Amino acid sequence: MKKKTTKKKKRCGRFFCMLCMAALAVFALFAACERPEPEPEPPVINPDQSINKLVGTWVLCGQSSADEEPPCACADGLASLDTLIFTTDNVLTIRHGSESMTFLYDYSPSFLLFYEPDQQLTPHRVVYSFRMEDTELKITGDLFNIPGTSSKTTSCFVKIDTPTDEPAVVPEVPIGNRYLGTWVSCCWTTNLNEDPDYNCEPEGDTLVFTENTMIQKTTWCGAVESQYEYTNSYSYLVYFRENLGYHMPHFINKTKFINDTVFIIYAWEYPAYNPTGGQYYNVSFKKIQ
């Protein structure tokens, strides 16, 4: 009799354990169903993917010499005939009264570049910056259609409207500074309407980019090295020498990257430090380090 009782106790113990395990499983299932969904991770904001602060409507409120500080004193009453309208699709409209001119635009941290659609290789460029918590736009340089603007004049504009129906569109923004490193020229073409080949061995001019400096090394007429300041926009390489005038950079070229191992410079004047009298090339450069 004792043996049968022991067996019965064992069977009851096993049944009780199985019942407990089943209850725990059901409880865990309900707990998992009722558990709140984890909060989505905030998107990682690439500093290069900055908002296009130019987008909006700006009205001229004053002009002064580029050397004055502060350059403008904008009044509350705006009766100017001059307006700048930047749209999200990179169109700039410059209005003077009932007259208006339309351009495409691009920009770097310092330079505003605008051009007619068929003149991408020769954009106009002015220096710009923001004040008053980005509600005042300072532009030093010549703005078409607006009287009194020149490379020695700073014009101040106040923002009166910002589109809210859609976010600003940022053009193809380089991830970091894609120019950094050493590049050697590969192939050249004098036909400015075609891309040069880049499946060739690099030899010729060398360009070395640091954070703020571009060094051009060439063997044309002996070994020569030239150094420039530079800034890159989304489509353009702007390089210049301070003593030639920061407000109107001496050289500017349109560029295009290919897999970050090749970039093409359009309308490259060779050699840049000694203009060749209007001979321009499209040239491909390969990165070697």
mmCIF file of C-alpha atoms in Angstrom:
data_model
loop_
_atom_site.group_PDB
_atom_site.id
_atom_site.type_symbol
_atom_site.label_atom_id
_atom_site.label_comp_id
_atom_site.label_asym_id
_atom_site.label_seq_id
_atom_site.Cartn_x
_atom_site.Cartn_y
_atom_site.Cartn_z
ATOM 1 C CA MET A 1 0.000 0.000 0.000
ATOM 2 C CA LYS A 2 2.834 2.391 0.809
ATOM 3 C CA LYS A 3 4.372 1.886 -2.630
ATOM 4 C CA LYS A 4 1.089 2.694 -4.385
ATOM 5 C CA THR A 5 0.703 5.843 -2.298
ATOM 6 C CA THR A 6 4.219 6.950 -3.200
ATOM 7 C CA LYS A 7 3.543 6.445 -6.913
ATOM 8 C CA LYS A 8 0.278 8.364 -6.644
ATOM 9 C CA LYS A 9 2.076 11.210 -4.902
ATOM 10 C CA LYS A 10 4.695 11.301 -7.642
ATOM 11 C CA ARG A 11 1.995 11.430 -10.347
ATOM 12 C CA CYS A 12 0.253 14.273 -8.514
ATOM 13 C CA GLY A 13 3.540 16.114 -8.145
ATOM 14 C CA ARG A 14 4.273 15.828 -11.869
ATOM 15 C CA PHE A 15 0.732 16.980 -12.747
ATOM 16 C CA PHE A 16 1.036 19.960 -10.398
ATOM 17 C CA CYS A 17 4.414 20.950 -11.951
ATOM 18 C CA MET A 18 2.970 20.712 -15.459
ATOM 19 C CA LEU A 19 -0.027 22.793 -14.386
ATOM 20 C CA CYS A 20 2.267 25.457 -12.930
ATOM 21 C CA MET A 21 4.391 25.543 -16.079
ATOM 22 C CA ALA A 22 1.273 25.920 -18.247
ATOM 23 C CA ALA A 23 -0.003 28.741 -16.033
ATOM 24 C CA LEU A 24 3.364 30.492 -16.217
ATOM 25 C CA ALA A 25 3.398 30.165 -20.006
ATOM 26 C CA VAL A 26 -0.103 31.660 -20.281
ATOM 27 C CA PHE A 27 0.856 34.485 -17.913
ATOM 28 C CA ALA A 28 4.019 35.184 -19.916
ATOM 29 C CA LEU A 29 1.982 35.197 -23.135
ATOM 30 C CA PHE A 30 -0.478 37.755 -21.763
ATOM 31 C CA ALA A 31 2.352 39.822 -20.312
ATOM 32 C CA ALA A 32 4.068 39.881 -23.712
ATOM 33 C CA CYS A 33 0.840 40.928 -25.433
ATOM 34 C CA GLU A 34 0.197 43.734 -22.976
ATOM 35 C CA ARG A 35 3.799 44.967 -22.969
ATOM 36 C CA PRO A 36 3.970 48.411 -24.627
ATOM 37 C CA GLU A 37 5.874 48.697 -27.890
ATOM 38 C CA PRO A 38 9.375 50.135 -27.466
ATOM 39 C CA GLU A 39 9.702 53.787 -28.409
ATOM 40 C CA PRO A 40 11.263 54.187 -31.881
ATOM 41 C CA GLU A 41 14.824 55.406 -31.850
ATOM 42 C CA PRO A 42 15.143 59.075 -32.812
ATOM 43 C CA PRO A 43 16.573 59.510 -36.320
ATOM 44 C CA VAL A 44 20.277 60.187 -36.485
ATOM 45 C CA ILE A 45 20.703 63.689 -37.891
ATOM 46 C CA ASN A 46 23.675 64.022 -40.162
ATOM 47 C CA PRO A 47 25.174 67.494 -39.616
ATOM 48 C CA ASP A 48 25.608 67.734 -43.392
ATOM 49 C CA GLN A 49 21.862 67.267 -43.862
ATOM 50 C CA SER A 50 21.154 70.736 -42.507
ATOM 51 C CA ILE A 51 17.913 72.565 -43.250
ATOM 52 C CA ASN A 52 17.999 74.984 -46.141
ATOM 53 C CA LYS A 53 17.519 78.213 -44.177
ATOM 54 C CA LEU A 54 17.326 80.269 -47.378
ATOM 55 C CA VAL A 55 13.889 78.915 -48.278
ATOM 56 C CA GLY A 56 11.260 81.630 -47.946
ATOM 57 C CA THR A 57 10.483 85.191 -48.999
ATOM 58 C CA TRP A 58 12.889 87.999 -48.090
ATOM 59 C CA VAL A 59 12.389 91.758 -48.500
ATOM 60 C CA LEU A 60 15.252 94.247 -48.803
ATOM 61 C CA CYS A 61 15.416 96.501 -45.769
ATOM 62 C CA GLY A 62 18.739 98.308 -46.172
ATOM 63 C CA GLN A 63 22.109 98.558 -47.891
ATOM 64 C CA SER A 64 25.496 99.703 -46.689
ATOM 65 C CA SER A 65 29.205 99.366 -47.330
ATOM 66 C CA ALA A 66 30.461 95.815 -46.927
ATOM 67 C CA ASP A 67 33.008 97.074 -44.375
ATOM 68 C CA GLU A 68 30.441 98.526 -41.963
ATOM 69 C CA GLU A 69 29.461 96.672 -38.811
ATOM 70 C CA PRO A 70 26.595 96.243 -38.289
ATOM 71 C CA PRO A 71 25.980 96.477 -42.033
ATOM 72 C CA CYS A 72 22.276 97.313 -41.891
ATOM 73 C CA ALA A 73 19.664 98.636 -39.521
ATOM 74 C CA CYS A 74 16.393 97.146 -40.662
ATOM 75 C CA ALA A 75 13.269 99.145 -39.811
ATOM 76 C CA ASP A 76 9.897 97.627 -38.998
ATOM 77 C CA GLY A 77 8.157 99.170 -41.983
ATOM 78 C CA LEU A 78 9.181 97.427 -45.191
ATOM 79 C CA ALA A 79 8.327 99.402 -48.317
ATOM 80 C CA SER A 80 11.045 97.998 -50.569
ATOM 81 C CA LEU A 81 10.398 96.976 -54.153
ATOM 82 C CA ASP A 82 13.107 94.315 -53.933
ATOM 83 C CA THR A 83 12.316 90.742 -52.937
ATOM 84 C CA LEU A 84 14.143 87.402 -52.972
ATOM 85 C CA ILE A 85 12.105 84.186 -53.104
ATOM 86 C CA PHE A 86 13.896 80.870 -52.488
ATOM 87 C CA THR A 87 11.824 77.730 -53.080
ATOM 88 C CA THR A 88 12.385 74.166 -51.929
ATOM 89 C CA ASP A 89 13.198 73.004 -55.473
ATOM 90 C CA ASN A 90 16.225 75.321 -55.637
ATOM 91 C CA VAL A 91 14.653 78.120 -57.675
ATOM 92 C CA LEU A 92 15.555 81.726 -56.837
ATOM 93 C CA THR A 93 13.341 84.587 -58.035
ATOM 94 C CA ILE A 94 14.732 88.123 -57.751
ATOM 95 C CA ARG A 95 12.010 90.790 -57.987
ATOM 96 C CA HIS A 96 12.289 94.552 -58.362
ATOM 97 C CA GLY A 97 8.775 95.957 -58.430
ATOM 98 C CA SER A 98 6.875 94.244 -61.235
ATOM 99 C CA GLU A 99 10.080 92.980 -62.880
ATOM 100 C CA SER A 100 11.487 89.571 -61.980
ATOM 101 C CA MET A 101 14.313 87.218 -62.955
ATOM 102 C CA THR A 102 14.441 83.503 -62.178
ATOM 103 C CA PHE A 103 17.543 81.377 -61.535
ATOM 104 C CA LEU A 104 18.521 78.000 -60.123
ATOM 105 C CA TYR A 105 20.608 78.221 -56.972
ATOM 106 C CA ASP A 106 23.091 76.268 -54.892
ATOM 107 C CA TYR A 107 24.983 77.255 -51.777
ATOM 108 C CA SER A 108 27.975 76.508 -49.584
ATOM 109 C CA PRO A 109 28.370 77.661 -45.961
ATOM 110 C CA SER A 110 29.557 81.059 -47.249
ATOM 111 C CA PHE A 111 28.683 81.465 -50.930
ATOM 112 C CA LEU A 112 25.321 81.686 -52.654
ATOM 113 C CA LEU A 113 25.566 80.499 -56.277
ATOM 114 C CA PHE A 114 22.825 81.152 -58.819
ATOM 115 C CA TYR A 115 22.697 80.591 -62.553
ATOM 116 C CA GLU A 116 20.521 80.321 -65.627
ATOM 117 C CA PRO A 117 19.721 76.645 -66.418
ATOM 118 C CA ASP A 118 21.971 76.678 -69.499
ATOM 119 C CA GLN A 119 24.847 78.413 -67.659
ATOM 120 C CA GLN A 120 25.673 75.945 -64.902
ATOM 121 C CA LEU A 121 29.403 76.168 -65.593
ATOM 122 C CA THR A 122 29.498 79.921 -64.972
ATOM 123 C CA PRO A 123 27.278 80.667 -61.967
ATOM 124 C CA HIS A 124 27.059 84.065 -60.314
ATOM 125 C CA ARG A 125 28.272 84.065 -56.726
ATOM 126 C CA VAL A 126 27.783 86.284 -53.706
ATOM 127 C CA VAL A 127 28.725 85.998 -50.041
ATOM 128 C CA TYR A 128 25.889 85.466 -47.589
ATOM 129 C CA SER A 129 25.279 85.024 -43.861
ATOM 130 C CA PHE A 130 22.435 85.151 -41.358
ATOM 131 C CA ARG A 131 21.735 87.390 -38.361
ATOM 132 C CA MET A 132 18.883 88.005 -35.911
ATOM 133 C CA GLU A 133 18.221 84.292 -35.286
ATOM 134 C CA ASP A 134 18.256 83.591 -39.026
ATOM 135 C CA THR A 135 15.532 86.138 -39.822
ATOM 136 C CA GLU A 136 17.928 88.621 -41.461
ATOM 137 C CA LEU A 137 19.896 87.623 -44.558
ATOM 138 C CA LYS A 138 23.080 89.548 -45.425
ATOM 139 C CA ILE A 139 24.289 89.362 -49.030
ATOM 140 C CA THR A 140 27.486 91.016 -50.228
ATOM 141 C CA GLY A 141 27.719 91.151 -53.997
ATOM 142 C CA ASP A 142 25.819 91.945 -57.175
ATOM 143 C CA LEU A 143 22.199 90.773 -57.291
ATOM 144 C CA PHE A 144 20.600 91.006 -60.713
ATOM 145 C CA ASN A 145 17.621 93.331 -60.935
ATOM 146 C CA ILE A 146 18.342 95.016 -57.586
ATOM 147 C CA PRO A 147 19.807 98.517 -57.934
ATOM 148 C CA GLY A 148 22.789 99.508 -55.838
ATOM 149 C CA THR A 149 24.235 96.026 -55.357
ATOM 150 C CA SER A 150 27.927 95.415 -56.061
ATOM 151 C CA SER A 151 30.905 93.468 -54.729
ATOM 152 C CA LYS A 152 31.399 96.294 -52.192
ATOM 153 C CA THR A 153 27.782 96.537 -51.055
ATOM 154 C CA THR A 154 26.008 94.515 -48.384
ATOM 155 C CA SER A 155 22.248 94.216 -48.767
ATOM 156 C CA CYS A 156 20.115 93.110 -45.839
ATOM 157 C CA PHE A 157 16.843 91.236 -46.267
ATOM 158 C CA VAL A 158 14.225 90.374 -43.652
ATOM 159 C CA LYS A 159 12.258 87.136 -43.910
ATOM 160 C CA ILE A 160 8.511 87.759 -44.194
ATOM 161 C CA ASP A 161 7.302 84.285 -45.075
ATOM 162 C CA THR A 162 8.434 80.659 -44.739
ATOM 163 C CA PRO A 163 6.563 77.860 -46.557
ATOM 164 C CA THR A 164 5.027 75.409 -44.097
ATOM 165 C CA ASP A 165 3.342 72.977 -46.468
ATOM 166 C CA GLU A 166 6.475 70.922 -47.121
ATOM 167 C CA PRO A 167 9.960 70.562 -45.658
ATOM 168 C CA ALA A 168 12.929 72.193 -47.308
ATOM 169 C CA VAL A 169 14.618 70.003 -49.904
ATOM 170 C CA VAL A 170 18.325 69.580 -49.398
ATOM 171 C CA PRO A 171 20.293 68.849 -52.576
ATOM 172 C CA GLU A 172 22.721 65.954 -52.785
ATOM 173 C CA VAL A 173 24.741 66.699 -49.671
ATOM 174 C CA PRO A 174 28.228 65.226 -49.367
ATOM 175 C CA ILE A 175 28.646 62.972 -46.331
ATOM 176 C CA GLY A 176 31.289 64.949 -44.543
ATOM 177 C CA ASN A 177 33.834 66.549 -46.835
ATOM 178 C CA ARG A 178 34.197 64.229 -49.821
ATOM 179 C CA TYR A 179 37.112 66.228 -51.212
ATOM 180 C CA LEU A 180 39.483 65.407 -48.343
ATOM 181 C CA GLY A 181 42.572 63.534 -49.539
ATOM 182 C CA THR A 182 44.939 63.433 -52.501
ATOM 183 C CA TRP A 183 43.663 63.224 -56.083
ATOM 184 C CA VAL A 184 45.531 62.868 -59.394
ATOM 185 C CA SER A 185 44.123 63.809 -62.808
ATOM 186 C CA CYS A 186 43.339 61.012 -65.290
ATOM 187 C CA CYS A 187 41.638 62.056 -68.518
ATOM 188 C CA TRP A 188 40.848 65.394 -70.158
ATOM 189 C CA THR A 189 38.421 66.619 -72.787
ATOM 190 C CA THR A 190 37.956 70.027 -74.386
ATOM 191 C CA ASN A 191 34.319 69.219 -75.160
ATOM 192 C CA LEU A 192 32.561 70.796 -72.173
ATOM 193 C CA ASN A 193 29.339 68.952 -73.053
ATOM 194 C CA GLU A 194 30.741 65.495 -72.310
ATOM 195 C CA ASP A 195 32.233 63.732 -69.306
ATOM 196 C CA PRO A 196 35.864 62.677 -69.612
ATOM 197 C CA ASP A 197 36.756 59.017 -69.289
ATOM 198 C CA TYR A 198 38.023 57.957 -65.867
ATOM 199 C CA ASN A 199 39.044 54.353 -66.563
ATOM 200 C CA CYS A 200 42.620 55.459 -66.996
ATOM 201 C CA GLU A 201 45.790 55.560 -64.953
ATOM 202 C CA PRO A 202 46.135 58.731 -62.869
ATOM 203 C CA GLU A 203 48.982 60.983 -63.905
ATOM 204 C CA GLY A 204 49.352 64.733 -64.144
ATOM 205 C CA ASP A 205 48.004 67.407 -61.833
ATOM 206 C CA THR A 206 47.663 66.584 -58.139
ATOM 207 C CA LEU A 207 45.109 68.169 -55.826
ATOM 208 C CA VAL A 208 45.490 67.849 -52.054
ATOM 209 C CA PHE A 209 42.524 68.876 -49.913
ATOM 210 C CA THR A 210 42.689 69.544 -46.191
ATOM 211 C CA GLU A 211 39.766 70.950 -44.192
ATOM 212 C CA ASN A 212 40.127 74.465 -45.629
ATOM 213 C CA THR A 213 43.003 74.413 -48.109
ATOM 214 C CA MET A 214 43.370 73.102 -51.653
ATOM 215 C CA ILE A 215 46.926 72.619 -52.939
ATOM 216 C CA GLN A 216 47.446 72.182 -56.667
ATOM 217 C CA LYS A 217 50.701 70.569 -57.765
ATOM 218 C CA THR A 218 51.623 70.501 -61.439
ATOM 219 C CA THR A 219 54.693 69.854 -63.571
ATOM 220 C CA TRP A 220 53.584 72.287 -66.270
ATOM 221 C CA CYS A 221 56.600 74.497 -67.050
ATOM 222 C CA GLY A 222 58.482 72.947 -64.136
ATOM 223 C CA ALA A 223 57.233 71.784 -60.763
ATOM 224 C CA VAL A 224 54.819 74.378 -59.389
ATOM 225 C CA GLU A 225 52.642 74.334 -56.291
ATOM 226 C CA SER A 226 49.722 76.707 -55.714
ATOM 227 C CA GLN A 227 47.624 77.015 -52.579
ATOM 228 C CA TYR A 228 44.022 78.242 -52.273
ATOM 229 C CA GLU A 229 41.288 78.551 -49.712
ATOM 230 C CA TYR A 230 38.196 76.586 -50.725
ATOM 231 C CA THR A 231 34.649 75.743 -49.747
ATOM 232 C CA ASN A 232 32.372 73.135 -51.279
ATOM 233 C CA SER A 233 28.696 73.503 -52.056
ATOM 234 C CA TYR A 234 26.485 70.608 -53.113
ATOM 235 C CA SER A 235 27.553 70.841 -56.760
ATOM 236 C CA TYR A 236 30.443 73.299 -56.881
ATOM 237 C CA LEU A 237 34.020 73.603 -55.750
ATOM 238 C CA VAL A 238 34.754 77.264 -54.914
ATOM 239 C CA TYR A 239 38.452 78.040 -54.547
ATOM 240 C CA PHE A 240 40.062 81.430 -54.176
ATOM 241 C CA ARG A 241 42.915 83.415 -52.682
ATOM 242 C CA GLU A 242 42.116 85.847 -49.870
ATOM 243 C CA ASN A 243 44.195 88.600 -51.443
ATOM 244 C CA LEU A 244 42.170 88.336 -54.660
ATOM 245 C CA GLY A 245 38.960 89.146 -52.836
ATOM 246 C CA TYR A 246 36.936 86.884 -50.610
ATOM 247 C CA HIS A 247 33.653 88.439 -51.721
ATOM 248 C CA MET A 248 34.217 87.488 -55.353
ATOM 249 C CA PRO A 249 36.177 84.224 -55.430
ATOM 250 C CA HIS A 250 38.643 84.072 -58.271
ATOM 251 C CA PHE A 251 37.895 80.508 -59.391
ATOM 252 C CA ILE A 252 34.821 78.319 -59.247
ATOM 253 C CA ASN A 253 34.059 74.975 -60.906
ATOM 254 C CA LYS A 254 31.185 72.533 -61.075
ATOM 255 C CA THR A 255 32.017 69.019 -59.838
ATOM 256 C CA LYS A 256 30.513 65.534 -59.755
ATOM 257 C CA PHE A 257 31.531 62.546 -57.613
ATOM 258 C CA ILE A 258 31.548 58.934 -58.786
ATOM 259 C CA ASN A 259 31.606 56.377 -55.959
ATOM 260 C CA ASP A 260 33.784 58.759 -53.930
ATOM 261 C CA THR A 261 36.876 57.440 -55.736
ATOM 262 C CA VAL A 262 36.593 59.715 -58.776
ATOM 263 C CA PHE A 263 35.417 63.244 -59.206
ATOM 264 C CA ILE A 264 35.051 65.319 -62.348
ATOM 265 C CA ILE A 265 35.803 69.030 -62.532
ATOM 266 C CA TYR A 266 33.990 70.882 -65.278
ATOM 267 C CA ALA A 267 35.465 73.918 -67.085
ATOM 268 C CA TRP A 268 38.836 73.480 -65.372
ATOM 269 C CA GLU A 269 41.240 76.203 -66.481
ATOM 270 C CA TYR A 270 44.716 74.745 -66.770
ATOM 271 C CA PRO A 271 46.882 75.735 -65.074
ATOM 272 C CA ALA A 272 44.636 77.563 -62.604
ATOM 273 C CA TYR A 273 47.352 79.878 -61.291
ATOM 274 C CA ASN A 274 48.252 81.063 -64.809
ATOM 275 C CA PRO A 275 45.112 81.355 -67.001
ATOM 276 C CA THR A 276 45.547 79.957 -70.493
ATOM 277 C CA GLY A 277 43.503 82.586 -72.283
ATOM 278 C CA GLY A 278 40.141 80.868 -72.222
ATOM 279 C CA GLN A 279 41.146 77.205 -72.753
ATOM 280 C CA TYR A 280 38.963 75.061 -70.488
ATOM 281 C CA TYR A 281 38.752 71.298 -69.951
ATOM 282 C CA ASN A 282 36.561 68.734 -68.236
ATOM 283 C CA VAL A 283 38.949 66.531 -66.285
ATOM 284 C CA SER A 284 38.577 63.435 -64.093
ATOM 285 C CA PHE A 285 40.579 62.958 -60.893
ATOM 286 C CA LYS A 286 41.199 59.682 -59.057
ATOM 287 C CA LYS A 287 41.760 59.458 -55.322
ATOM 288 C CA ILE A 288 45.091 57.910 -54.423
ATOM 289 C CA GLN A 289 45.007 58.426 -50.648
#
